[in-house]
PDB file of C-alpha atoms in Angstrom:
ATOM      1  CA  UNK V 262      51.983  97.523 127.153  1.00  0.00           C
ATOM      2  CA  UNK V 263      49.162  96.709 123.572  1.00  0.00           C
ATOM      3  CA  UNK V 264      50.193  94.994 120.703  1.00  0.00           C
ATOM      4  CA  UNK V 265      50.582  98.967 118.525  1.00  0.00           C
ATOM      5  CA  UNK V 266      52.782 100.370 120.699  1.00  0.00           C
ATOM      6  CA  UNK V 267      55.050  96.988 120.792  1.00  0.00           C
ATOM      7  CA  UNK V 268      54.921  97.311 117.073  1.00  0.00           C
ATOM      8  CA  UNK V 269      55.664 101.059 117.571  1.00  0.00           C
ATOM      9  CA  UNK V 270      58.775 100.334 119.754  1.00  0.00           C
ATOM     10  CA  UNK V 271      60.169  97.734 116.533  1.00  0.00           C
ATOM     11  CA  UNK V 272      59.453  99.469 113.618  1.00  0.00           C
ATOM     12  CA  UNK V 273      61.603 102.703 115.539  1.00  0.00           C
ATOM     13  CA  UNK V 274      64.369 100.457 117.274  1.00  0.00           C
ATOM     14  CA  UNK V 275      64.853  99.418 113.485  1.00  0.00           C
ATOM     15  CA  UNK V 276      64.749 102.444 111.607  1.00  0.00           C
ATOM     16  CA  UNK V 277      67.755 103.298 114.028  1.00  0.00           C
ATOM     17  CA  UNK V 278      69.943 100.345 113.323  1.00  0.00           C
ATOM     18  CA  UNK V 279      69.665 101.101 109.453  1.00  0.00           C
ATOM     19  CA  UNK V 280      70.969 104.682 109.318  1.00  0.00           C
ATOM     20  CA  UNK V 281      73.963 103.887 111.057  1.00  0.00           C
ATOM     21  CA  UNK V 282      74.051 101.514 108.618  1.00  0.00           C
ATOM     22  CA  UNK V 283      73.288 102.675 105.108  1.00  0.00           C
ATOM     23  CA  UNK V 284      75.850 105.688 105.901  1.00  0.00           C
ATOM     24  CA  UNK V 285      78.961 102.933 106.299  1.00  0.00           C
ATOM     25  CA  UNK V 286      80.429 101.787 102.748  1.00  0.00           C
ATOM     26  CA  UNK V 287      81.710  98.298 102.677  1.00  0.00           C
ATOM     27  CA  UNK V 288      85.230  97.632 103.215  1.00  0.00           C
ATOM     28  CA  UNK V 289      86.737  95.671 101.517  1.00  0.00           C
ATOM     29  CA  UNK V 290      88.169  91.862 101.853  1.00  0.00           C
ATOM     30  CA  UNK V 291      91.312  93.257 101.870  1.00  0.00           C
ATOM     31  CA  UNK V 292      93.721  96.243 102.993  1.00  0.00           C
ATOM     32  CA  UNK V 293      97.241  95.051 102.484  1.00  0.00           C
ATOM     33  CA  UNK V 294     100.296  97.145 102.855  1.00  0.00           C
ATOM     34  CA  UNK V 295     103.817  94.994 100.389  1.00  0.00           C
ATOM     35  CA  UNK V 296     106.978  95.220 100.427  1.00  0.00           C
ATOM     36  CA  UNK V 297     109.471  94.067  98.319  1.00  0.00           C
ATOM     37  CA  UNK V 298     112.687  94.948  99.512  1.00  0.00           C
ATOM     38  CA  UNK V 299     116.423  92.955  97.556  1.00  0.00           C
ATOM     39  CA  UNK V 300     120.287  92.918  99.027  1.00  0.00           C
ATOM     40  CA  UNK V 301     120.064  96.858  97.132  1.00  0.00           C
ATOM     41  CA  UNK V 302     117.537  98.483  99.110  1.00  0.00           C
ATOM     42  CA  UNK V 303     117.561 101.449  96.364  1.00  0.00           C
ATOM     43  CA  UNK V 304     115.119  99.144  94.559  1.00  0.00           C
ATOM     44  CA  UNK V 305     112.935  98.217  96.778  1.00  0.00           C
ATOM     45  CA  UNK V 306     109.435  99.051  96.017  1.00  0.00           C
ATOM     46  CA  UNK V 307     106.343  99.672  98.354  1.00  0.00           C
ATOM     47  CA  UNK V 308     102.404  98.765  96.803  1.00  0.00           C
ATOM     48  CA  UNK V 309      99.777  99.343  99.245  1.00  0.00           C
ATOM     49  CA  UNK V 310      95.877  97.490  97.603  1.00  0.00           C
ATOM     50  CA  UNK V 311      92.609  96.585  98.643  1.00  0.00           C
ATOM     51  CA  UNK V 312      90.689  93.310  98.072  1.00  0.00           C
ATOM     52  CA  UNK V 313      86.898  93.415  96.553  1.00  0.00           C
ATOM     53  CA  UNK V 314      86.687  95.984  95.479  1.00  0.00           C
ATOM     54  CA  UNK V 315      90.786  95.394  94.136  1.00  0.00           C
ATOM     55  CA  UNK V 316      92.838  98.452  93.770  1.00  0.00           C
ATOM     56  CA  UNK V 317      95.209 100.522  95.160  1.00  0.00           C
ATOM     57  CA  UNK V 318      98.659 101.021  94.088  1.00  0.00           C
ATOM     58  CA  UNK V 319      99.826  97.129  92.887  1.00  0.00           C
ATOM     59  CA  UNK V 320      99.823  97.548  89.401  1.00  0.00           C
ATOM     60  CA  UNK V 321      98.304  94.350  88.713  1.00  0.00           C
ATOM     61  CA  UNK V 322      95.708  94.234  92.123  1.00  0.00           C
ATOM     62  CA  UNK V 323      93.488  92.379  89.494  1.00  0.00           C
ATOM     63  CA  UNK V 324      95.867  89.009  89.883  1.00  0.00           C
ATOM     64  CA  UNK V 325      97.281  89.192  92.609  1.00  0.00           C
ATOM     65  CA  UNK V 326      94.303  89.474  94.607  1.00  0.00           C
ATOM     66  CA  UNK V 327      92.660  86.448  92.953  1.00  0.00           C
ATOM     67  CA  UNK V 328      96.499  85.001  94.250  1.00  0.00           C
ATOM     68  CA  UNK V 329      95.725  86.235  97.555  1.00  0.00           C
ATOM     69  CA  UNK V 330      91.652  84.849  97.577  1.00  0.00           C
ATOM     70  CA  UNK V 331      93.314  81.159  96.239  1.00  0.00           C
ATOM     71  CA  UNK V 332      96.218  81.122  99.064  1.00  0.00           C
ATOM     72  CA  UNK V 333      92.494  82.365 101.932  1.00  0.00           C
ATOM     73  CA  UNK V 334      94.420  84.992 102.466  1.00  0.00           C
ATOM     74  CA  UNK V 335      97.999  82.919 103.848  1.00  0.00           C
ATOM     75  CA  UNK V 336     100.938  84.365 101.836  1.00  0.00           C
ATOM     76  CA  UNK V 337     102.523  81.532 103.087  1.00  0.00           C
ATOM     77  CA  UNK V 338      99.886  79.327 101.082  1.00  0.00           C
ATOM     78  CA  UNK V 339     100.626  80.966  97.550  1.00  0.00           C
ATOM     79  CA  UNK V 340     100.500  79.060  94.578  1.00  0.00           C
ATOM     80  CA  UNK V 341     103.218  80.147  92.859  1.00  0.00           C
ATOM     81  CA  UNK V 342     105.140  78.979  89.664  1.00  0.00           C
ATOM     82  CA  UNK V 343     105.760  75.829  91.572  1.00  0.00           C
ATOM     83  CA  UNK V 344     107.474  74.089  87.827  1.00  0.00           C
ATOM     84  CA  UNK V 345     109.581  78.032  87.446  1.00  0.00           C
ATOM     85  CA  UNK V 346     113.588  76.630  86.619  1.00  0.00           C
ATOM     86  CA  UNK V 347     115.956  78.593  89.126  1.00  0.00           C
ATOM     87  CA  UNK V 348     119.810  79.121  89.652  1.00  0.00           C
ATOM     88  CA  UNK V 349     121.622  78.989  92.785  1.00  0.00           C
ATOM     89  CA  UNK V 350     122.857  82.476  92.465  1.00  0.00           C
ATOM     90  CA  UNK V 351     122.294  84.557  96.286  1.00  0.00           C
ATOM     91  CA  UNK V 352     120.680  87.456  95.681  1.00  0.00           C
ATOM     92  CA  UNK V 353     118.206  88.001  98.680  1.00  0.00           C
ATOM     93  CA  UNK V 354     115.089  89.876  98.510  1.00  0.00           C
ATOM     94  CA  UNK V 355     112.396  90.599 101.591  1.00  0.00           C
ATOM     95  CA  UNK V 356     109.381  90.690 101.407  1.00  0.00           C
ATOM     96  CA  UNK V 357     106.453  91.655 103.518  1.00  0.00           C
ATOM     97  CA  UNK V 358     102.429  92.074 103.786  1.00  0.00           C
ATOM     98  CA  UNK V 359     100.370  93.959 106.654  1.00  0.00           C
ATOM     99  CA  UNK V 360      97.480  94.823 106.791  1.00  0.00           C
ATOM    100  CA  UNK V 361      93.865  93.028 107.403  1.00  0.00           C
ATOM    101  CA  UNK V 362      92.180  90.018 104.487  1.00  0.00           C
ATOM    102  CA  UNK V 363      88.816  89.109 105.989  1.00  0.00           C
ATOM    103  CA  UNK V 364      88.867  90.473 109.426  1.00  0.00           C
ATOM    104  CA  UNK V 365      91.958  89.412 110.070  1.00  0.00           C
ATOM    105  CA  UNK V 366      95.612  90.650 110.524  1.00  0.00           C
ATOM    106  CA  UNK V 367      98.172  89.953 107.797  1.00  0.00           C
ATOM    107  CA  UNK V 368     101.759  90.101 109.269  1.00  0.00           C
ATOM    108  CA  UNK V 369     104.251  87.906 107.022  1.00  0.00           C
ATOM    109  CA  UNK V 370     107.005  88.557 106.553  1.00  0.00           C
ATOM    110  CA  UNK V 371     110.141  86.085 104.797  1.00  0.00           C
ATOM    111  CA  UNK V 372     113.038  85.938 102.446  1.00  0.00           C
ATOM    112  CA  UNK V 373     114.484  84.318  99.551  1.00  0.00           C
ATOM    113  CA  UNK V 374     117.247  83.932  97.766  1.00  0.00           C
ATOM    114  CA  UNK V 375     117.010  85.525  94.819  1.00  0.00           C
ATOM    115  CA  UNK V 376     114.190  86.924  93.050  1.00  0.00           C
ATOM    116  CA  UNK V 377     113.504  83.308  91.214  1.00  0.00           C
ATOM    117  CA  UNK V 378     112.299  81.753  93.722  1.00  0.00           C
ATOM    118  CA  UNK V 379     110.511  84.600  95.532  1.00  0.00           C
ATOM    119  CA  UNK V 380     108.307  83.597  91.913  1.00  0.00           C
ATOM    120  CA  UNK V 381     108.133  80.744  92.721  1.00  0.00           C
ATOM    121  CA  UNK V 382     107.231  79.843  95.516  1.00  0.00           C
ATOM    122  CA  UNK V 383     104.504  83.319  96.152  1.00  0.00           C
ATOM    123  CA  UNK V 384     103.692  84.386  92.330  1.00  0.00           C
ATOM    124  CA  UNK V 385     103.410  88.002  91.195  1.00  0.00           C
ATOM    125  CA  UNK V 386     102.306  88.692  94.079  1.00  0.00           C
ATOM    126  CA  UNK V 387     105.412  90.750  95.607  1.00  0.00           C
ATOM    127  CA  UNK V 388     106.220  90.840  92.054  1.00  0.00           C
ATOM    128  CA  UNK V 389     103.820  92.279  89.449  1.00  0.00           C
ATOM    129  CA  UNK V 390     105.543  92.567  86.644  1.00  0.00           C
ATOM    130  CA  UNK V 391     106.347  89.253  85.233  1.00  0.00           C
ATOM    131  CA  UNK V 392     102.911  89.312  84.361  1.00  0.00           C
TER     132      UNK V 392
END
């Protein structure tokens, strides 16, 4: 095979690879659905959030994405508010986060004794009204 034909075939192969990529939008780093379900389930809330670019219907997507990023997508390792003092009032709240973060599946669920403990452990990711 002559070198002119090899160069032409290589150029066509590269062009064929570039065309599908040109029409594909970049995926977000994270696409999550988060729920907050207190014992009184009528007050339950659900948010969708995308990170990088930040968006969705989460009221504080920018702050939540920054906190999730600081924990490398590990909801059990969110920075939280460690200095927050909480009462021992038992009013359980269950939170969940499902979706994808940096290409990995996320399926997190945990029940906290009350909203204050939730905030102390997870920051404002699940309770954006505190910011």
